[in-house]
Structure formats: structure tokens, C-alpha cells
Amino acid sequence: MSGRLSLSDMPSFVQNFFDGVNRAVNPYAAQDREADLAVNVAFPRVGSFTARRGYDLTGNDMGSSSITSQHQFSTAGGTRYHIATHGQKVMYNNAGTWTEIGTNVLTTNLQNYFEHFTNLAIITNGTDAPQKITNTTTIGAVGGSPPTARYVKAFQTRLYMARTTANPSRVFYSALGNAESWTTSTDYFDVKTDDGEDITGLATLSNRLLVFKESSIHRYDTSTLVQANTPYGAISGRTIANIGNFVAYLSRKGRGVYLFDGVESKLISRPVQPWIDAMDWTTLFQAVADESSYWLFIGSPSVTIDGVAETYTNCVLEYRYLDSTWVVHTLAHAANSWTVFTNTSGSKDVYFGSSSGDVYQWLTDNDDQTTAINMRYRTGLRMMGSPHTVKRFKRLWLYGGDVAAQGVQVAFRLMGQSNWTVLGILDRSYRMFPFPAGARGRGLQFQFTSSGTELPIEIMQYEIDFEPEEQDDTGKLANA
């Protein structure tokens, strides 16, 4: 340990914030940079954190029904449109006004799946005949008598549709380059029809079509179907998303989120296992991914952390792909569907649809559509050397970023305690907080909280001044 030379030779402990939450390890095994709890947190720079950004309403309110799916549709001329399904309607964002394409073409409130193929937006749901959108005024049934399938995916030069009522383990494919030419009597392949499971989703990765069931994943290269080396498939196609060189998905059989690399799957969600374990597995889980994160909506589970049960309302688990960390978010609205929209500048914007007919753009404001964001970051247990050594805690030095309109409350608790003691508010770039007299123990934790509609100050580093107490060979204090 190094001392603060400007004060004394007193030992000090210096720590930056880096990682997200990790509840998979015991307090003694956790890395100093890992968080015990990270709710509504973002990491704007390596080694620092603040509250996440919020979201804003996109377009007008569409009414009381859920937004069941969304999609980016590009016309033959390259014009991009944001499409959403709402009740029986297919809508597009017409300069801020959601406008219907056609009239009540879908069975109400089904989970719809979109795919883009040869300048068409294809919609499937397993109940209605597949629909095609050719422009913002024209929608109709896909020609060529395609199957009434639940899932749809473009792969190489064909369109694939999977899971019909009569054949829940069958994948059909179109003619080459033509979404409206089908020979369903011969152009199909079956996937492990003897396992008692239905197909749960489709994806593409490494020039292969992936077919998911709950207990398996299968790779198809247009001629050969091979089962992958994993016992855990996806619970639903709505949880499957490409991220980096992987496909992420939620598994009910494997009780967690997995990354599939084209050969085998790896469990990645152990750091947030308490939330996974508390999920209602009948929830309509929804996920999306961009280049940096995978977001999974899991409903509103009641999660017990350190013996305290707490409901995480409209909970979203975020896997930060670039540094393999997790953050937990709570929202003011349920995320019933997601999409990624590539704007005209080439950057990607994330949107979600609510259960009340609204679409929101994610990570755009300092609040959740006027609702305050409640941030909470709790460090792991900090021992500052040997855990058997008792320390007298003297001062906490806290360093923040630029001064913000909203400060962050700082609290601590000693090892073995359940209650938190507030030290004060960090509302400037540097502040020293004295510990109360008698603050002594083998270790301690810190908790940083904020609640408001302004982005709080960025927390960058903390330093603890302390005095170790002398002990004899039995571990008793020498001055006791």
C-alpha cells in the first residue's frame, strides 16, 4: 500500500471503478474492481461510472395495445422506415406520426417476426399468412403459397420459414432469390423430430443458418444439417440476437444467457444469476443487441440480495460485450419489443416498444420519459489487505468528473453490518468525507445513489485512509 505523503504515512487504499455486477463469487474472491450491485449504471470511460441515459418517446401514442414487434424497412430506393406492429395494425413512423400501412391485416397482439429480403419486409407469426410490405402504402400476403410459419430468416439467396402448426420441427425454404416462389411439398428439412420439442427460433452466423430448439442448436449450410455441441438451446426467438462474432440467447434448460460461437455455447450470465433465478419463465422475454451490448427484458422479478427481497420493475439485463460485464436496469415502461435502426449517418439507434402503444428511443435523455432514473452502485467488500486485520477508517477521498446539476449520495457499511451510514453528497470534482468516530472493522463497502432527471456527476476514483490495529499471534487486538 502507498501512503498519502501530503497528509502522513497513514496507509491508503486507492480504487477505480471498472466492472459491472458480479454476484457469482463470494465476497472474499471478488475482484476489487467488481460491483456487488450495479443498477441503472453506465460506464462512460474506462474506470468510471455514472447513471445511464434514459429514453424519449418517438412519434405519437398509438393507443392501448402493445407494440409487439419492430423493424427497419429499406425500400428499393434506399429510403429507411421504422415499422412497428400494434394490435392488428402495421404502422410506420411518418415524420413523427405513426401511420397505418393497410388496414388491420394481423391477428391482434401476436408476437410477429420481421425479415428483410429483396426489398420486401416479410412478417410472420404462425397464425396469419405471411405478409409483405413493399412500400409505406402497400401490404399484402406473400405470393407463392408460403407456409404459415412462426419464424422467418433470410440466408444466402433464399428465405427460410420455420415452425408451422402441423410441422413444428420443419424448416421450409423458398426458390433462389424469390420470396414468392415456394414448393412446400419438397423444399424443406426437418430438425430432430423425435425430441418432443418445437423449433424456437432462427439466426445466422458464420455463413450458416442456425435452427434453435430448447435443448439443441443446429447448423445448416444449404445442404447439410449438423447438431452443435451444446445441450442448451433458446427459449424463444425473441431472445436471440447477433453480437460480435457470436449469437446471444436465453436458455430455460440452461438457466441463463449463452453465447454461441458456431460450434459450442458458453454460459455468460452467472454474475446476474439471482435475477435469472427469480424470473417468471412464462414472461415474453425480449432482447436486442448492437455492437456493444445485449439487452434482455425479463419482466419484474422479485430478487433477494443479501437477505433483502426487492422487486426490479421492468427489469432489463445488459451484457456489455466489449468488456464482458453485466448491469441491471429498471425502466418506467415495459420493453415489449426491441429493434436497432441504422440512421442516415450510419450509427445505430436502439428502440423499444411498450405495452401501452408507445415507442421509445433508448439512451437519449437524462430521464425515462420524464420519470427519474434511480441509480445505485455498490462496491464489493473492500478488505485493504488481510481480512483478519481490523482497521480504523479515517477519511474517504472521492474524485468525480465535471460538476453536474445532480450530486451523488455516498454511504458506507462495515463488514457484517446491514445498515448504511450516509457520509454526504459528491457534487463537485473532489471531496473528502471523514468517517464517523469509531468506524472500525475488517472491511467495508460503499454505496453510491442518485435519483433525478439530470445526469449525475461521473464517479472516477476513491481513496480510503485507515489505520491497521495491532494484533497478537492469536488475532486479539494488542490494545484490547
Coordinates of C-alpha atoms in Angstrom, one line a residue:
M1 CA 0.0 0.0 0.0
S2 CA 1.1 3.6 -0.6
G3 CA 0.7 6.5 1.8
R4 CA -0.7 9.9 1.2
L5 CA 2.5 11.9 1.5
S6 CA 0.7 15.2 1.8
L7 CA -1.0 14.1 5.0
S8 CA 1.0 11.4 6.8
D9 CA 2.4 8.0 6.4
M10 CA -1.1 6.5 7.0
P11 CA -1.9 3.6 4.7
S12 CA -4.4 4.2 2.0
F13 CA -6.4 2.1 -0.5
V14 CA -7.0 3.5 -4.0
Q15 CA -9.6 2.1 -6.3
N16 CA -11.1 3.0 -9.7
F17 CA -14.5 1.7 -10.8
F18 CA -14.4 -0.6 -13.7
D19 CA -16.6 -3.7 -13.9
G20 CA -20.3 -4.3 -13.6
V21 CA -22.1 -6.5 -11.1
N22 CA -20.8 -10.0 -10.2
R23 CA -22.9 -12.0 -7.8
A24 CA -21.3 -15.3 -8.8
V25 CA -18.4 -15.2 -6.4
N26 CA -18.1 -14.9 -2.6
P27 CA -17.1 -11.6 -1.2
Y28 CA -13.6 -12.7 -0.4
A29 CA -13.0 -13.9 -4.0
A30 CA -14.4 -10.9 -5.8
Q31 CA -12.1 -8.6 -7.7
D32 CA -11.8 -5.1 -6.2
R33 CA -13.0 -3.6 -9.5
E34 CA -16.2 -5.7 -9.5
A35 CA -19.5 -4.3 -8.2
D36 CA -21.7 -6.0 -5.7
L37 CA -24.7 -4.3 -7.3
A38 CA -25.0 -2.0 -10.4
V39 CA -28.4 -0.7 -11.2
N40 CA -29.1 1.9 -13.9
V41 CA -25.4 2.5 -14.3
A42 CA -23.3 3.3 -17.3
F43 CA -19.5 3.4 -17.8
P44 CA -18.7 6.4 -20.0
R45 CA -15.0 5.9 -19.7
V46 CA -12.7 3.1 -18.5
G47 CA -12.5 3.3 -14.7
S48 CA -15.5 5.5 -14.0
F49 CA -19.3 5.2 -13.8
T50 CA -22.4 7.4 -13.7
A51 CA -26.2 6.9 -14.2
R52 CA -27.3 5.5 -17.6
R53 CA -29.0 7.7 -20.1
G54 CA -32.8 7.5 -20.3
Y55 CA -35.2 7.3 -23.2
D56 CA -37.7 9.6 -25.1
L57 CA -41.0 9.0 -26.9
T58 CA -40.7 8.5 -30.6
G59 CA -43.7 9.7 -32.5
N60 CA -47.2 9.8 -31.1
D61 CA -49.0 7.4 -28.8
M62 CA -50.7 4.6 -30.9
G63 CA -53.2 3.5 -28.3
S64 CA -53.6 0.9 -25.6
S65 CA -52.4 -2.2 -27.3
S66 CA -48.8 -3.5 -27.0
I67 CA -46.1 -2.8 -29.5
T68 CA -45.4 -6.4 -30.4
S69 CA -42.6 -6.1 -32.9
Q70 CA -40.4 -3.5 -34.8
H71 CA -38.3 -3.5 -37.9
Q72 CA -36.2 -1.2 -40.1
F73 CA -37.5 -1.4 -43.6
S74 CA -35.5 -0.1 -46.6
T75 CA -37.1 0.5 -49.9
A76 CA -35.5 -0.3 -53.3
G77 CA -34.5 3.3 -53.5
G78 CA -32.7 3.1 -50.1
T79 CA -35.2 5.1 -48.0
R80 CA -35.4 3.7 -44.5
Y81 CA -38.6 3.4 -42.4
H82 CA -39.2 2.4 -38.8
I83 CA -42.0 -0.2 -38.8
A84 CA -44.0 -1.4 -35.8
T85 CA -46.9 -3.8 -35.2
H86 CA -49.6 -2.6 -32.8
G87 CA -52.7 -4.7 -32.2
Q88 CA -53.9 -5.7 -35.6
K89 CA -52.1 -2.8 -37.3
V90 CA -48.8 -2.4 -39.1
M91 CA -47.5 1.1 -38.6
Y92 CA -44.6 3.2 -39.9
N93 CA -43.1 6.4 -38.4
N94 CA -44.1 9.1 -40.9
A95 CA -42.1 12.1 -39.7
G96 CA -43.2 11.7 -36.1
T97 CA -46.7 10.4 -36.8
W98 CA -47.3 6.6 -36.7
T99 CA -49.3 5.8 -39.8
E100 CA -51.0 2.5 -40.6
I101 CA -50.0 0.5 -43.7
G102 CA -53.1 -1.2 -44.9
T103 CA -56.0 -1.9 -42.5
N104 CA -56.0 -4.4 -39.6
V105 CA -54.0 -7.1 -41.5
L106 CA -52.8 -9.0 -38.5
T107 CA -54.4 -11.1 -35.7
T108 CA -54.3 -8.8 -32.7
N109 CA -51.4 -8.8 -30.3
L110 CA -49.4 -11.8 -31.7
Q111 CA -45.6 -11.9 -31.5
N112 CA -44.6 -11.0 -35.0
Y113 CA -41.3 -11.6 -36.7
F114 CA -39.8 -9.4 -39.4
E115 CA -37.2 -10.2 -42.0
H116 CA -35.8 -8.1 -45.0
F117 CA -35.5 -9.9 -48.3
T118 CA -35.1 -8.4 -51.9
N119 CA -36.6 -5.0 -51.0
L120 CA -39.5 -6.6 -49.1
A121 CA -40.3 -6.6 -45.4
I122 CA -41.7 -10.1 -44.5
I123 CA -43.9 -10.6 -41.4
T124 CA -44.7 -14.0 -39.9
N125 CA -46.4 -15.0 -36.7
G126 CA -47.5 -18.6 -37.1
T127 CA -51.2 -17.7 -37.3
D128 CA -51.7 -15.3 -40.2
A129 CA -50.5 -15.9 -43.8
P130 CA -47.1 -14.3 -44.1
Q131 CA -47.3 -10.7 -45.1
K132 CA -45.1 -8.5 -47.3
I133 CA -44.5 -4.7 -47.2
T134 CA -43.4 -3.2 -50.5
N135 CA -43.7 0.5 -49.5
T136 CA -45.4 2.6 -46.9
T137 CA -48.9 2.2 -48.5
T138 CA -48.8 -1.4 -49.7
I139 CA -49.1 -4.6 -47.6
G140 CA -50.4 -8.0 -48.6
A141 CA -50.0 -11.7 -48.4
V142 CA -46.7 -13.1 -49.7
G143 CA -47.3 -14.8 -53.0
G144 CA -46.4 -18.4 -54.0
S145 CA -48.3 -20.1 -51.1
P146 CA -45.6 -20.0 -48.4
P147 CA -46.1 -21.9 -45.1
T148 CA -47.9 -20.2 -42.3
A149 CA -44.8 -20.3 -40.1
R150 CA -43.8 -18.5 -36.9
Y151 CA -40.2 -17.7 -37.7
V152 CA -38.5 -16.2 -40.8
K153 CA -34.9 -15.6 -41.7
A154 CA -33.0 -14.7 -44.9
F155 CA -30.0 -16.9 -45.6
Q156 CA -27.8 -16.6 -48.6
T157 CA -30.2 -16.3 -51.5
R158 CA -33.3 -17.9 -50.0
L159 CA -36.0 -17.1 -47.5
Y160 CA -36.5 -19.7 -44.7
M161 CA -39.6 -20.1 -42.6
A162 CA -39.9 -22.5 -39.7
R163 CA -42.4 -24.0 -37.3
T164 CA -45.9 -24.4 -38.6
T165 CA -48.8 -25.9 -36.5
A166 CA -48.7 -29.1 -38.5
N167 CA -44.9 -29.4 -38.6
P168 CA -43.3 -27.6 -35.6
S169 CA -39.9 -29.1 -36.3
R170 CA -39.8 -28.3 -40.0
V171 CA -37.9 -25.5 -41.9
F172 CA -39.1 -24.6 -45.4
Y173 CA -37.2 -22.6 -47.9
S174 CA -38.1 -20.5 -51.0
A175 CA -36.8 -20.7 -54.5
L176 CA -33.4 -19.0 -55.1
G177 CA -33.7 -15.2 -54.9
N178 CA -37.5 -15.3 -54.8
A179 CA -39.5 -14.8 -51.6
E180 CA -42.8 -15.6 -53.5
S181 CA -41.9 -19.0 -55.0
W182 CA -42.4 -22.0 -52.7
T183 CA -42.7 -25.7 -53.1
T184 CA -43.6 -26.7 -49.6
S185 CA -44.2 -30.4 -50.5
T186 CA -40.4 -30.9 -51.2
D187 CA -38.4 -27.8 -50.3
Y188 CA -37.9 -28.3 -46.5
F189 CA -35.9 -30.1 -43.9
D190 CA -36.9 -31.5 -40.5
V191 CA -34.9 -30.9 -37.3
K192 CA -34.8 -33.7 -34.8
T193 CA -38.5 -34.6 -34.9
D194 CA -38.1 -37.2 -32.1
D195 CA -37.1 -35.0 -29.3
G196 CA -40.6 -33.7 -28.4
E197 CA -39.5 -30.1 -28.9
D198 CA -40.6 -27.4 -31.3
I199 CA -38.3 -25.0 -33.2
T200 CA -37.9 -21.9 -31.0
G201 CA -36.0 -19.5 -33.4
L202 CA -33.7 -18.9 -36.4
A203 CA -30.5 -17.0 -36.7
T204 CA -27.4 -16.7 -39.0
L205 CA -23.8 -16.9 -38.0
S206 CA -20.5 -17.7 -39.9
N207 CA -22.3 -18.4 -43.2
R208 CA -24.6 -20.9 -41.5
L209 CA -28.3 -20.9 -40.8
L210 CA -28.9 -21.7 -37.1
V211 CA -32.0 -23.5 -36.0
F212 CA -32.8 -23.4 -32.3
K213 CA -34.8 -25.7 -30.1
E214 CA -34.9 -25.6 -26.3
S215 CA -32.3 -28.4 -25.9
S216 CA -30.3 -28.0 -29.1
I217 CA -28.8 -25.8 -31.8
H218 CA -28.4 -27.0 -35.4
R219 CA -26.2 -25.6 -38.2
Y220 CA -27.3 -25.7 -41.9
D221 CA -25.1 -24.8 -44.9
T222 CA -27.8 -25.2 -47.6
S223 CA -27.1 -28.9 -47.9
T224 CA -26.2 -30.5 -44.6
L225 CA -27.7 -30.1 -41.1
V226 CA -25.4 -30.6 -38.1
Q227 CA -26.3 -30.5 -34.4
A228 CA -24.0 -28.3 -32.4
N229 CA -22.1 -29.4 -29.3
T230 CA -24.4 -27.8 -26.7
P231 CA -27.3 -29.2 -24.6
Y232 CA -28.9 -25.8 -24.3
G233 CA -30.9 -24.0 -26.9
A234 CA -33.1 -20.9 -26.8
I235 CA -36.4 -20.5 -25.0
S236 CA -37.7 -18.1 -27.7
G237 CA -36.7 -16.4 -30.9
R238 CA -37.3 -13.1 -29.3
T239 CA -34.2 -13.6 -27.1
I240 CA -31.8 -14.5 -30.0
A241 CA -29.5 -11.7 -31.2
N242 CA -26.2 -11.4 -33.0
I243 CA -23.4 -9.6 -31.2
G244 CA -19.8 -9.5 -32.4
N245 CA -18.9 -12.9 -33.7
F246 CA -21.5 -14.7 -31.5
V247 CA -25.2 -15.2 -31.2
A248 CA -26.6 -14.5 -27.7
Y249 CA -29.7 -16.2 -26.4
L250 CA -31.7 -17.0 -23.2
S251 CA -31.9 -20.7 -22.3
R252 CA -34.6 -22.1 -20.0
K253 CA -32.9 -25.5 -19.9
G254 CA -29.6 -24.0 -19.1
R255 CA -31.0 -21.3 -16.7
G256 CA -29.1 -18.4 -18.2
V257 CA -27.8 -16.4 -21.1
Y258 CA -25.4 -18.1 -23.5
L259 CA -23.0 -17.0 -26.3
F260 CA -22.8 -19.4 -29.3
D261 CA -19.7 -19.2 -31.4
G262 CA -20.9 -21.5 -34.2
V263 CA -19.6 -24.6 -32.5
E264 CA -20.5 -24.6 -28.8
S265 CA -22.2 -22.4 -26.3
K266 CA -20.8 -20.7 -23.2
L267 CA -22.8 -19.5 -20.2
I268 CA -22.2 -15.8 -19.6
S269 CA -24.9 -14.8 -17.1
R270 CA -23.6 -16.2 -13.8
P271 CA -22.8 -12.7 -12.5
V272 CA -26.6 -11.9 -12.6
Q273 CA -27.8 -15.3 -11.6
P274 CA -30.1 -14.0 -8.8
W275 CA -32.1 -12.2 -11.4
I276 CA -32.1 -15.2 -13.7
D277 CA -33.3 -17.5 -10.9
A278 CA -36.1 -15.1 -9.9
M279 CA -37.5 -14.8 -13.5
D280 CA -41.0 -15.9 -14.4
W281 CA -40.2 -18.2 -17.3
T282 CA -43.7 -17.6 -18.8
T283 CA -42.7 -14.0 -19.4
L284 CA -42.5 -12.9 -23.1
F285 CA -38.8 -12.2 -22.9
Q286 CA -37.4 -9.7 -25.4
A287 CA -33.9 -9.0 -26.5
V288 CA -31.8 -6.8 -28.9
A289 CA -28.1 -6.2 -29.5
D290 CA -25.9 -3.7 -31.1
E291 CA -22.1 -3.8 -31.5
S292 CA -21.5 -3.2 -27.8
S293 CA -24.4 -4.6 -25.7
Y294 CA -27.1 -7.3 -25.5
W295 CA -30.2 -6.1 -23.6
L296 CA -32.7 -8.6 -22.3
F297 CA -36.1 -7.6 -20.8
I298 CA -37.1 -10.1 -18.1
G299 CA -40.3 -8.7 -16.6
S300 CA -40.4 -7.5 -13.0
P301 CA -38.8 -10.2 -10.8
S302 CA -38.6 -10.1 -7.0
V303 CA -34.9 -10.7 -6.3
T304 CA -33.3 -11.4 -2.9
I305 CA -29.9 -9.9 -2.4
D306 CA -28.1 -10.3 0.9
G307 CA -31.4 -11.5 2.5
V308 CA -33.4 -8.5 1.3
A309 CA -36.2 -9.1 -1.3
E310 CA -36.7 -6.3 -3.9
T311 CA -38.8 -6.0 -7.0
Y312 CA -36.9 -4.9 -10.1
T313 CA -39.7 -3.3 -12.1
N314 CA -39.5 -3.7 -15.9
C315 CA -36.1 -5.2 -15.5
V316 CA -33.5 -5.2 -18.3
L317 CA -30.2 -7.2 -18.0
E318 CA -27.5 -5.6 -20.1
Y319 CA -24.4 -7.7 -21.1
R320 CA -21.6 -5.3 -22.2
Y321 CA -19.9 -7.4 -24.8
L322 CA -16.7 -5.4 -25.1
D323 CA -15.6 -5.9 -21.5
S324 CA -17.9 -8.9 -20.6
T325 CA -19.7 -7.2 -17.7
W326 CA -23.3 -7.0 -16.6
V327 CA -25.5 -4.2 -15.5
V328 CA -29.1 -4.3 -14.2
H329 CA -31.6 -1.7 -15.3
T330 CA -35.2 -0.8 -14.2
L331 CA -37.4 1.1 -16.5
A332 CA -40.6 3.2 -16.2
H333 CA -42.1 1.2 -19.1
A334 CA -42.1 -2.5 -20.1
A335 CA -39.9 -3.3 -23.1
N336 CA -42.3 -5.5 -25.1
S337 CA -40.2 -5.3 -28.3
W338 CA -36.9 -4.0 -29.5
T339 CA -35.2 -3.0 -32.7
V340 CA -31.9 -1.5 -33.9
F341 CA -32.3 1.2 -36.5
T342 CA -29.3 2.3 -38.6
N343 CA -29.7 6.1 -39.2
T344 CA -28.6 8.1 -42.2
S345 CA -25.2 8.8 -40.6
G346 CA -24.5 5.0 -40.2
S347 CA -24.8 4.9 -36.4
K348 CA -27.2 2.6 -34.8
D349 CA -30.1 3.7 -32.6
V350 CA -32.0 1.3 -30.3
Y351 CA -35.7 1.5 -29.8
F352 CA -38.2 -0.4 -27.6
G353 CA -42.0 -0.6 -27.7
S354 CA -44.2 -0.6 -24.6
S355 CA -47.3 -2.4 -23.5
S356 CA -49.3 0.8 -23.9
G357 CA -48.8 1.7 -27.6
D358 CA -45.6 3.8 -27.3
V359 CA -42.2 3.5 -28.9
Y360 CA -39.1 4.9 -27.2
Q361 CA -35.6 5.7 -28.3
W362 CA -33.2 4.2 -25.8
L363 CA -30.2 6.1 -24.3
T364 CA -31.2 9.6 -25.5
D365 CA -32.2 11.6 -22.4
N366 CA -31.5 12.1 -18.7
D367 CA -34.8 10.6 -17.6
D368 CA -37.1 7.8 -18.6
Q369 CA -39.7 9.8 -20.4
T370 CA -39.9 12.3 -17.5
T371 CA -39.5 9.6 -14.8
A372 CA -36.4 9.9 -12.6
I373 CA -33.7 7.3 -13.0
N374 CA -32.7 5.7 -9.8
M375 CA -29.0 4.8 -9.9
R376 CA -27.3 2.5 -7.4
Y377 CA -23.7 1.3 -7.5
R378 CA -22.5 -0.8 -4.6
T379 CA -18.8 -1.8 -4.4
G380 CA -17.8 -5.2 -3.3
L381 CA -16.4 -5.8 0.2
R382 CA -13.0 -3.9 0.4
M383 CA -10.5 -5.6 2.8
M384 CA -7.5 -3.3 2.2
G385 CA -5.0 -6.0 2.9
S386 CA -5.5 -9.1 5.1
P387 CA -9.2 -9.7 6.0
H388 CA -8.2 -10.7 9.6
T389 CA -6.7 -7.2 10.3
V390 CA -9.0 -4.7 11.9
K391 CA -8.8 -1.2 10.5
R392 CA -9.8 2.2 11.9
F393 CA -11.3 4.1 8.9
K394 CA -10.4 7.8 8.9
R395 CA -11.2 9.5 5.6
L396 CA -12.7 8.8 2.2
W397 CA -11.4 10.9 -0.7
L398 CA -13.7 10.8 -3.7
Y399 CA -13.0 12.1 -7.2
G400 CA -15.6 13.0 -9.8
G401 CA -15.8 14.3 -13.3
D402 CA -17.2 17.7 -14.3
V403 CA -19.6 19.3 -11.9
A404 CA -23.2 18.3 -12.7
A405 CA -26.6 19.6 -11.7
Q406 CA -27.2 16.5 -9.6
G407 CA -24.9 15.1 -6.9
V408 CA -24.4 11.5 -5.8
Q409 CA -25.1 10.3 -2.3
V410 CA -22.2 8.4 -0.7
A411 CA -22.8 5.8 2.1
F412 CA -20.8 3.0 3.7
R413 CA -21.3 0.0 5.9
L414 CA -18.8 -2.0 7.8
M415 CA -18.3 -5.7 7.2
G416 CA -21.0 -7.7 8.9
Q417 CA -23.5 -4.8 9.1
S418 CA -26.7 -4.5 7.2
N419 CA -27.4 -0.8 7.6
W420 CA -25.8 2.0 5.6
T421 CA -24.3 5.2 7.0
V422 CA -24.5 8.3 4.8
L423 CA -21.3 10.3 4.5
G424 CA -22.6 13.1 2.3
I425 CA -23.1 14.2 -1.3
L426 CA -20.5 14.4 -4.0
D427 CA -21.5 17.4 -6.1
R428 CA -18.1 18.6 -7.2
S429 CA -15.0 17.1 -8.8
Y430 CA -13.2 16.4 -5.5
R431 CA -14.3 16.0 -1.9
M432 CA -13.1 14.5 1.4
F433 CA -15.5 12.7 3.7
P434 CA -14.4 12.0 7.3
F435 CA -15.7 8.7 8.7
P436 CA -17.6 8.9 11.9
A437 CA -15.7 8.4 15.1
G438 CA -15.4 4.7 16.0
A439 CA -15.7 3.5 12.4
R440 CA -13.6 0.3 12.6
G441 CA -13.8 -3.2 11.1
R442 CA -12.1 -5.7 8.9
G443 CA -13.6 -4.4 5.7
L444 CA -16.3 -2.1 4.3
Q445 CA -18.5 -1.4 1.3
F446 CA -19.6 1.8 -0.3
Q447 CA -22.9 2.6 -2.0
F448 CA -23.5 5.5 -4.4
T449 CA -27.0 6.5 -5.3
S450 CA -28.8 9.2 -7.2
S451 CA -32.4 9.8 -8.3
G452 CA -33.4 12.6 -10.6
T453 CA -34.0 13.8 -14.1
E454 CA -30.5 15.2 -14.5
L455 CA -27.4 13.2 -15.3
P456 CA -25.3 13.0 -12.1
I457 CA -21.7 13.6 -11.7
E458 CA -19.3 10.9 -13.0
I459 CA -17.6 9.0 -10.2
M460 CA -13.9 8.3 -11.1
Q461 CA -11.9 7.1 -8.1
Y462 CA -11.9 6.8 -4.3
E463 CA -9.2 6.5 -1.7
I464 CA -9.5 5.3 1.9
D465 CA -7.2 6.5 4.7
F466 CA -7.1 4.0 7.5
E467 CA -5.0 2.7 10.4
P468 CA -4.5 -1.0 11.0
E469 CA -4.8 -2.1 14.6
E470 CA -2.0 -4.2 16.1
Q471 CA -2.9 -7.8 16.9
D472 CA -1.1 -10.6 18.8
D473 CA -0.5 -14.0 17.4
T474 CA -4.0 -15.2 18.5
G475 CA -5.7 -12.4 16.4
K476 CA -6.7 -10.4 19.5
L477 CA -6.1 -6.7 19.5
A478 CA -2.9 -5.7 21.3
N479 CA -4.6 -2.8 23.0
A480 CA -7.9 -4.6 23.8

